[in-house]
C-alpha cells in the first residue's frame, strides 16, 4: 500500500461496533470488532501474506483473517464507507496469547466446528442435563401451577450498628413503587440512621460440603423470584416451597470435576463484598454451581470434535451470568429492575446479587455461536494460536511478516489473569502470570517492569517485520506515564509512528455512526521501522496545550466528527506521538484545561 493510501485510511476515526454474532459469542475485555480489523488487514496486506497479533486476546484478529477470505456484507460496507484500499482473499494469521482462557477462545472460534453438528450437539447437551437436573429450576407460580425459574434476587442481611436488629438489605433499601434504591438506613427497631454502606453485614457459619469444613460467609436470603409458566412471565415474593427446594439441592451433591483451589486474590480483592469468598465455588449459589458442574461433566459424552465448542458455549455464560456477580440495576422510567450481567473489569458482588437460570441463558446463546460459526465456515484463511508470551516469538522467522495488528494491555487498566481465573479453573488451566504485561501491585510489577516487557514484544515485532512492514497498535490510557512507557518501548525497539487515528467503540451497528450514541475513542497508531529522536526537551505548557486544543477542535469540526472530551484526548495523544513528543499530562488534567478553554470561548461569544 502506498504512503498516500494508508494516510487516507487513517484520516478519519474508524468505527468499531460492539455487537454481532462474532463479537457477542464470548465477552472479553477491550475487544475490537473483527469486521474492522478485517478492513485493516485487507488494506495493509496481499492475499497469502502472514499477519501477526502479539496480544491475541479472544482471537478477533484471527476471525478478521477469516473475514478477509469470506467478507460479510457488513465488512464490505465498512470498507466502502472508509474508502479503504482492500484486497480480499485468504491470509495466514498467527496469534500469540498468554492467557489460557484467551487462547482457548481463540483456538475454538478460529477453527470452528461444523455449525449444523454444533447446533445438534448443543441442543442435546442441554436436553440431557435438563432431564436429570432441570427440577432444580422448577417452582410454583402465583396460581399454584408448576413453572420454572428465570432468575431470583438474593439479599444480604444487615445488622443495626446500634441495637443489633437484623433486616434485609432489600427491605431497608428497596422501594418498588416507584422503583428506587436508597443509600440511607433506618432501623425499624431503634430508629438508628446511617449510610447503608456503613451498616454491619450479618454473617453465618456454614458447613461447606465441598471443602468439608465449616466456613463463615455473608448471610443472604432469597427475596424476589421471577419465573415463567408456559409463555406467561411472572414475579412474586419467595414461598416456603422455594426454601424447601434449596434444602433439596443442598442434599443432592454432584460428583464435580471442578478443581478445589483457593483463590489467589490480587488487586481486585475487596474485603467488603468478597468477605467469605476464599474458593471459586463461593462465587455461585449451590444450585448454579451444581448445574455448571453437570454441564461440564456431560460435555465429555459429546463427540470429541465438538467438546471444545460446547465448553466454550458453557463458559460464555459462566463468569458473566452464572455467578453472584450477576446484577440488577435501576434505570429511569423502568417499573422493575433491569437484569444484567457481571460488571466489566471487576469481580464485584452487589448487595442484592442475582441467580440466573443457566439452562435458559444457554439456550439463547446457542444460536449466537451457531451463526458465528456459519459466518466463517467457508473461509480458506488459516489461523494458528500460540498460548505463550510474545516477548519471544521464536516460531516466526526474521523479516517475514508483512503486517501486525495488535491491542496491547493498557498498563493497570485490566487485570486479565484475575478476571479470567473463574473460567480458567473450569478448563483446569490457569494463566502463568510471570510474563503477564501489566502494572499490578500484587504481582509486584510497576511502570518499569511494564515498559521492559512491552519493549521485549516490540523488539520481536521489529525483528519479524519485513523492511516495508507495518504494525497497527490500538492503545489507550488516561495516564501520561503509561503513554511514556509505550513510547519508550517501541522507540527503543527501533519503531516509530508513521501516522495515527482513532478507533471508536460504538454501541450498536455500523449504520448508527451518525446517530446520537456514546463514543469512546482509542488512539490507533501505525508503526514502522526507523529511528527518530524523541523531543524530550520540548516543553508544552498549559498555554501551548490550549493552542493544540483549538487546533484539534477545528480539525474535528472540519472532519464532521462527533465531539467528546475522550475523543479529543485521543486526538491529543495522536498529536504528541506523531511529533515524537512525550505525552505531558494525564487525562483528568487535560479535561480540566479543555473545560476552562471551552468556558472562555463561551464567555467571549
PDB file of C-alpha atoms in Angstrom, residues 305-498:
ATOM      1  CA  UNK A 305     -14.577 -32.789  17.839  1.00  0.00           C
ATOM      2  CA  UNK A 306     -17.474 -30.909  19.463  1.00  0.00           C
ATOM      3  CA  UNK A 307     -16.217 -30.767  23.044  1.00  0.00           C
ATOM      4  CA  UNK A 308     -14.178 -27.539  22.860  1.00  0.00           C
ATOM      5  CA  UNK A 309     -17.051 -25.628  21.249  1.00  0.00           C
ATOM      6  CA  UNK A 310     -19.515 -26.946  23.846  1.00  0.00           C
ATOM      7  CA  UNK A 311     -17.204 -25.971  26.721  1.00  0.00           C
ATOM      8  CA  UNK A 312     -16.833 -22.539  25.162  1.00  0.00           C
ATOM      9  CA  UNK A 313     -20.622 -22.203  24.994  1.00  0.00           C
ATOM     10  CA  UNK A 314     -20.934 -23.009  28.713  1.00  0.00           C
ATOM     11  CA  UNK A 315     -18.057 -20.739  29.739  1.00  0.00           C
ATOM     12  CA  UNK A 316     -19.521 -17.874  27.700  1.00  0.00           C
ATOM     13  CA  UNK A 317     -22.315 -17.769  30.279  1.00  0.00           C
ATOM     14  CA  UNK A 318     -20.225 -18.605  33.330  1.00  0.00           C
ATOM     15  CA  UNK A 319     -18.427 -15.616  34.899  1.00  0.00           C
ATOM     16  CA  UNK A 320     -20.707 -13.011  33.372  1.00  0.00           C
ATOM     17  CA  UNK A 321     -24.122 -14.574  34.101  1.00  0.00           C
ATOM     18  CA  UNK A 322     -23.899 -17.673  36.315  1.00  0.00           C
ATOM     19  CA  UNK A 323     -22.277 -16.240  39.447  1.00  0.00           C
ATOM     20  CA  UNK A 324     -23.222 -13.942  42.319  1.00  0.00           C
ATOM     21  CA  UNK A 325     -21.618 -11.145  40.278  1.00  0.00           C
ATOM     22  CA  UNK A 326     -24.782 -11.032  38.146  1.00  0.00           C
ATOM     23  CA  UNK A 327     -26.752  -7.857  38.899  1.00  0.00           C
ATOM     24  CA  UNK A 328     -29.942  -5.902  38.546  1.00  0.00           C
ATOM     25  CA  UNK A 329     -29.855  -2.135  38.024  1.00  0.00           C
ATOM     26  CA  UNK A 330     -32.335   0.705  38.310  1.00  0.00           C
ATOM     27  CA  UNK A 331     -32.980   2.583  35.072  1.00  0.00           C
ATOM     28  CA  UNK A 332     -35.054   5.672  34.519  1.00  0.00           C
ATOM     29  CA  UNK A 333     -38.727   5.128  33.627  1.00  0.00           C
ATOM     30  CA  UNK A 334     -38.496   1.372  34.304  1.00  0.00           C
ATOM     31  CA  UNK A 335     -41.097  -0.091  36.682  1.00  0.00           C
ATOM     32  CA  UNK A 336     -38.879  -3.017  37.685  1.00  0.00           C
ATOM     33  CA  UNK A 337     -35.190  -3.781  37.865  1.00  0.00           C
ATOM     34  CA  UNK A 338     -33.271  -4.298  34.628  1.00  0.00           C
ATOM     35  CA  UNK A 339     -31.429  -7.610  34.594  1.00  0.00           C
ATOM     36  CA  UNK A 340     -27.785  -7.503  33.542  1.00  0.00           C
ATOM     37  CA  UNK A 341     -24.576  -9.497  33.884  1.00  0.00           C
ATOM     38  CA  UNK A 342     -21.382  -9.059  35.871  1.00  0.00           C
ATOM     39  CA  UNK A 343     -19.806  -5.620  35.886  1.00  0.00           C
ATOM     40  CA  UNK A 344     -16.998  -5.493  33.347  1.00  0.00           C
ATOM     41  CA  UNK A 345     -13.391  -5.335  34.518  1.00  0.00           C
ATOM     42  CA  UNK A 346     -14.007  -6.158  38.194  1.00  0.00           C
ATOM     43  CA  UNK A 347     -15.210  -9.037  40.378  1.00  0.00           C
ATOM     44  CA  UNK A 348     -17.973  -7.048  42.033  1.00  0.00           C
ATOM     45  CA  UNK A 349     -20.693  -8.749  44.088  1.00  0.00           C
ATOM     46  CA  UNK A 350     -23.620  -6.435  44.824  1.00  0.00           C
ATOM     47  CA  UNK A 351     -25.767  -6.198  47.952  1.00  0.00           C
ATOM     48  CA  UNK A 352     -28.584  -7.878  46.003  1.00  0.00           C
ATOM     49  CA  UNK A 353     -26.894 -10.441  43.724  1.00  0.00           C
ATOM     50  CA  UNK A 354     -28.879 -12.331  41.100  1.00  0.00           C
ATOM     51  CA  UNK A 355     -29.152 -16.044  40.399  1.00  0.00           C
ATOM     52  CA  UNK A 356     -29.997 -16.726  36.739  1.00  0.00           C
ATOM     53  CA  UNK A 357     -31.375 -19.903  35.209  1.00  0.00           C
ATOM     54  CA  UNK A 358     -28.286 -21.185  33.385  1.00  0.00           C
ATOM     55  CA  UNK A 359     -30.207 -23.538  31.101  1.00  0.00           C
ATOM     56  CA  UNK A 360     -32.464 -20.734  29.844  1.00  0.00           C
ATOM     57  CA  UNK A 361     -29.461 -18.492  29.239  1.00  0.00           C
ATOM     58  CA  UNK A 362     -27.504 -21.128  27.349  1.00  0.00           C
ATOM     59  CA  UNK A 363     -30.481 -21.948  25.130  1.00  0.00           C
ATOM     60  CA  UNK A 364     -30.412 -18.325  23.965  1.00  0.00           C
ATOM     61  CA  UNK A 365     -26.648 -18.351  23.383  1.00  0.00           C
ATOM     62  CA  UNK A 366     -26.613 -21.444  21.168  1.00  0.00           C
ATOM     63  CA  UNK A 367     -27.899 -19.517  18.174  1.00  0.00           C
ATOM     64  CA  UNK A 368     -25.235 -16.804  18.578  1.00  0.00           C
ATOM     65  CA  UNK A 369     -22.458 -19.413  18.330  1.00  0.00           C
ATOM     66  CA  UNK A 370     -24.226 -21.235  15.507  1.00  0.00           C
ATOM     67  CA  UNK A 371     -24.410 -18.053  13.414  1.00  0.00           C
ATOM     68  CA  UNK A 372     -20.828 -17.089  14.316  1.00  0.00           C
ATOM     69  CA  UNK A 373     -19.538 -20.458  13.110  1.00  0.00           C
ATOM     70  CA  UNK A 374     -21.641 -20.124   9.948  1.00  0.00           C
ATOM     71  CA  UNK A 375     -20.128 -16.698   9.215  1.00  0.00           C
ATOM     72  CA  UNK A 376     -16.592 -18.018   8.754  1.00  0.00           C
ATOM     73  CA  UNK A 377     -17.421 -21.587   7.707  1.00  0.00           C
ATOM     74  CA  UNK A 378     -16.299 -21.082   4.090  1.00  0.00           C
ATOM     75  CA  UNK A 379     -13.109 -19.155   4.834  1.00  0.00           C
ATOM     76  CA  UNK A 380      -9.839 -20.510   3.408  1.00  0.00           C
ATOM     77  CA  UNK A 381      -7.632 -18.417   5.708  1.00  0.00           C
ATOM     78  CA  UNK A 382      -5.533 -20.249   8.300  1.00  0.00           C
ATOM     79  CA  UNK A 383      -5.165 -19.241  11.955  1.00  0.00           C
ATOM     80  CA  UNK A 384      -2.537 -20.518  14.382  1.00  0.00           C
ATOM     81  CA  UNK A 385      -2.936 -19.681  18.083  1.00  0.00           C
ATOM     82  CA  UNK A 386       0.164 -19.937  20.270  1.00  0.00           C
ATOM     83  CA  UNK A 387      -0.509 -19.932  24.020  1.00  0.00           C
ATOM     84  CA  UNK A 388       2.605 -18.141  25.226  1.00  0.00           C
ATOM     85  CA  UNK A 389       4.116 -14.698  25.696  1.00  0.00           C
ATOM     86  CA  UNK A 390       5.043 -12.697  22.599  1.00  0.00           C
ATOM     87  CA  UNK A 391       8.218 -11.480  24.319  1.00  0.00           C
ATOM     88  CA  UNK A 392       9.780 -14.362  22.375  1.00  0.00           C
ATOM     89  CA  UNK A 393       8.265 -15.359  19.025  1.00  0.00           C
ATOM     90  CA  UNK A 394      10.784 -17.985  18.029  1.00  0.00           C
ATOM     91  CA  UNK A 395       8.207 -19.707  15.820  1.00  0.00           C
ATOM     92  CA  UNK A 396       8.384 -16.782  13.357  1.00  0.00           C
ATOM     93  CA  UNK A 397      11.424 -16.066  11.224  1.00  0.00           C
ATOM     94  CA  UNK A 398      13.055 -12.629  10.956  1.00  0.00           C
ATOM     95  CA  UNK A 399      11.878 -10.244   8.230  1.00  0.00           C
ATOM     96  CA  UNK A 400       8.936 -12.494   7.246  1.00  0.00           C
ATOM     97  CA  UNK A 401       5.789 -10.660   8.386  1.00  0.00           C
ATOM     98  CA  UNK A 402       4.023  -8.043   6.282  1.00  0.00           C
ATOM     99  CA  UNK A 403       1.600  -6.727   8.869  1.00  0.00           C
ATOM    100  CA  UNK A 404       0.789  -6.797  12.580  1.00  0.00           C
ATOM    101  CA  UNK A 405      -2.470  -5.721  14.172  1.00  0.00           C
ATOM    102  CA  UNK A 406      -2.473  -5.757  17.952  1.00  0.00           C
ATOM    103  CA  UNK A 407      -4.221  -4.364  21.015  1.00  0.00           C
ATOM    104  CA  UNK A 408      -1.728  -4.433  23.953  1.00  0.00           C
ATOM    105  CA  UNK A 409      -2.729  -4.371  27.633  1.00  0.00           C
ATOM    106  CA  UNK A 410      -3.291  -0.803  28.830  1.00  0.00           C
ATOM    107  CA  UNK A 411      -0.981  -0.683  31.866  1.00  0.00           C
ATOM    108  CA  UNK A 412      -3.045  -1.241  35.018  1.00  0.00           C
ATOM    109  CA  UNK A 413      -6.403  -0.973  33.249  1.00  0.00           C
ATOM    110  CA  UNK A 414      -7.456  -4.646  33.048  1.00  0.00           C
ATOM    111  CA  UNK A 415      -6.027  -7.462  35.250  1.00  0.00           C
ATOM    112  CA  UNK A 416      -6.792 -10.187  32.706  1.00  0.00           C
ATOM    113  CA  UNK A 417      -5.433 -13.171  34.636  1.00  0.00           C
ATOM    114  CA  UNK A 418      -7.515 -12.302  37.699  1.00  0.00           C
ATOM    115  CA  UNK A 419     -10.686 -11.705  35.694  1.00  0.00           C
ATOM    116  CA  UNK A 420     -10.208 -14.932  33.717  1.00  0.00           C
ATOM    117  CA  UNK A 421      -9.489 -17.054  36.777  1.00  0.00           C
ATOM    118  CA  UNK A 422     -13.015 -18.439  37.280  1.00  0.00           C
ATOM    119  CA  UNK A 423     -13.344 -19.590  33.681  1.00  0.00           C
ATOM    120  CA  UNK A 424      -9.821 -20.959  33.573  1.00  0.00           C
ATOM    121  CA  UNK A 425     -10.436 -23.141  36.623  1.00  0.00           C
ATOM    122  CA  UNK A 426     -13.216 -24.942  34.729  1.00  0.00           C
ATOM    123  CA  UNK A 427     -10.647 -25.534  31.949  1.00  0.00           C
ATOM    124  CA  UNK A 428      -8.152 -26.714  34.581  1.00  0.00           C
ATOM    125  CA  UNK A 429      -5.502 -24.441  33.092  1.00  0.00           C
ATOM    126  CA  UNK A 430      -4.763 -21.074  34.691  1.00  0.00           C
ATOM    127  CA  UNK A 431      -2.533 -18.354  33.241  1.00  0.00           C
ATOM    128  CA  UNK A 432       1.119 -18.235  34.279  1.00  0.00           C
ATOM    129  CA  UNK A 433       1.415 -14.612  35.331  1.00  0.00           C
ATOM    130  CA  UNK A 434       5.216 -14.241  35.410  1.00  0.00           C
ATOM    131  CA  UNK A 435       5.236 -12.813  31.883  1.00  0.00           C
ATOM    132  CA  UNK A 436       1.887 -11.009  32.063  1.00  0.00           C
ATOM    133  CA  UNK A 437       2.435  -7.447  30.849  1.00  0.00           C
ATOM    134  CA  UNK A 438       0.683  -5.359  33.449  1.00  0.00           C
ATOM    135  CA  UNK A 439       1.122  -2.745  36.146  1.00  0.00           C
ATOM    136  CA  UNK A 440      -0.064  -4.639  39.204  1.00  0.00           C
ATOM    137  CA  UNK A 441       0.929  -4.326  42.861  1.00  0.00           C
ATOM    138  CA  UNK A 442       0.020  -7.925  43.762  1.00  0.00           C
ATOM    139  CA  UNK A 443       2.384  -9.139  41.016  1.00  0.00           C
ATOM    140  CA  UNK A 444       4.968  -6.564  42.119  1.00  0.00           C
ATOM    141  CA  UNK A 445       5.074  -5.036  38.655  1.00  0.00           C
ATOM    142  CA  UNK A 446       5.383  -1.276  38.284  1.00  0.00           C
ATOM    143  CA  UNK A 447       5.842   1.025  35.317  1.00  0.00           C
ATOM    144  CA  UNK A 448       9.472  -0.092  34.825  1.00  0.00           C
ATOM    145  CA  UNK A 449       8.571  -3.786  34.595  1.00  0.00           C
ATOM    146  CA  UNK A 450       5.675  -2.971  32.289  1.00  0.00           C
ATOM    147  CA  UNK A 451       7.874  -0.905  29.968  1.00  0.00           C
ATOM    148  CA  UNK A 452      10.566  -3.603  29.848  1.00  0.00           C
ATOM    149  CA  UNK A 453       8.147  -6.377  28.901  1.00  0.00           C
ATOM    150  CA  UNK A 454       6.498  -4.142  26.292  1.00  0.00           C
ATOM    151  CA  UNK A 455       9.949  -3.376  24.874  1.00  0.00           C
ATOM    152  CA  UNK A 456      10.643  -7.125  24.552  1.00  0.00           C
ATOM    153  CA  UNK A 457       7.455  -7.519  22.498  1.00  0.00           C
ATOM    154  CA  UNK A 458       8.188  -4.511  20.263  1.00  0.00           C
ATOM    155  CA  UNK A 459      11.739  -5.792  19.815  1.00  0.00           C
ATOM    156  CA  UNK A 460      10.271  -9.027  18.457  1.00  0.00           C
ATOM    157  CA  UNK A 461       7.850  -7.047  16.271  1.00  0.00           C
ATOM    158  CA  UNK A 462      10.789  -5.135  14.801  1.00  0.00           C
ATOM    159  CA  UNK A 463      12.653  -8.393  14.175  1.00  0.00           C
ATOM    160  CA  UNK A 464       9.857 -10.249  12.348  1.00  0.00           C
ATOM    161  CA  UNK A 465       8.588  -7.297  10.270  1.00  0.00           C
ATOM    162  CA  UNK A 466       9.686  -7.039   6.670  1.00  0.00           C
ATOM    163  CA  UNK A 467      11.547  -3.864   5.752  1.00  0.00           C
ATOM    164  CA  UNK A 468       8.354  -2.311   4.415  1.00  0.00           C
ATOM    165  CA  UNK A 469       6.112  -3.999   7.030  1.00  0.00           C
ATOM    166  CA  UNK A 470       3.720  -2.083   9.250  1.00  0.00           C
ATOM    167  CA  UNK A 471       2.127  -2.573  12.670  1.00  0.00           C
ATOM    168  CA  UNK A 472      -1.193  -1.092  13.736  1.00  0.00           C
ATOM    169  CA  UNK A 473      -1.402  -0.698  17.503  1.00  0.00           C
ATOM    170  CA  UNK A 474      -4.592   0.174  19.394  1.00  0.00           C
ATOM    171  CA  UNK A 475      -3.829   1.630  22.805  1.00  0.00           C
ATOM    172  CA  UNK A 476      -5.482   3.744  25.448  1.00  0.00           C
ATOM    173  CA  UNK A 477      -4.548   5.072  28.856  1.00  0.00           C
ATOM    174  CA  UNK A 478      -5.587   8.022  30.976  1.00  0.00           C
ATOM    175  CA  UNK A 479      -2.081   8.214  32.476  1.00  0.00           C
ATOM    176  CA  UNK A 480       0.819  10.016  30.852  1.00  0.00           C
ATOM    177  CA  UNK A 481       3.377   7.693  32.477  1.00  0.00           C
ATOM    178  CA  UNK A 482       1.836   4.715  30.708  1.00  0.00           C
ATOM    179  CA  UNK A 483       1.973   6.533  27.373  1.00  0.00           C
ATOM    180  CA  UNK A 484       5.615   7.392  28.031  1.00  0.00           C
ATOM    181  CA  UNK A 485       6.324   3.727  28.783  1.00  0.00           C
ATOM    182  CA  UNK A 486       4.715   2.733  25.480  1.00  0.00           C
ATOM    183  CA  UNK A 487       6.729   5.358  23.590  1.00  0.00           C
ATOM    184  CA  UNK A 488       9.988   4.294  25.201  1.00  0.00           C
ATOM    185  CA  UNK A 489       9.220   0.631  24.471  1.00  0.00           C
ATOM    186  CA  UNK A 490       8.537   0.904  20.741  1.00  0.00           C
ATOM    187  CA  UNK A 491      11.190   3.525  20.117  1.00  0.00           C
ATOM    188  CA  UNK A 492      13.878   1.501  21.912  1.00  0.00           C
ATOM    189  CA  UNK A 493      12.923  -1.368  19.618  1.00  0.00           C
ATOM    190  CA  UNK A 494      13.571   0.773  16.530  1.00  0.00           C
ATOM    191  CA  UNK A 495       9.954   1.627  15.669  1.00  0.00           C
ATOM    192  CA  UNK A 496       8.272   4.971  15.192  1.00  0.00           C
ATOM    193  CA  UNK A 497       4.808   6.355  14.465  1.00  0.00           C
ATOM    194  CA  UNK A 498       4.037   6.937  10.785  1.00  0.00           C
TER     195      UNK A 498
END
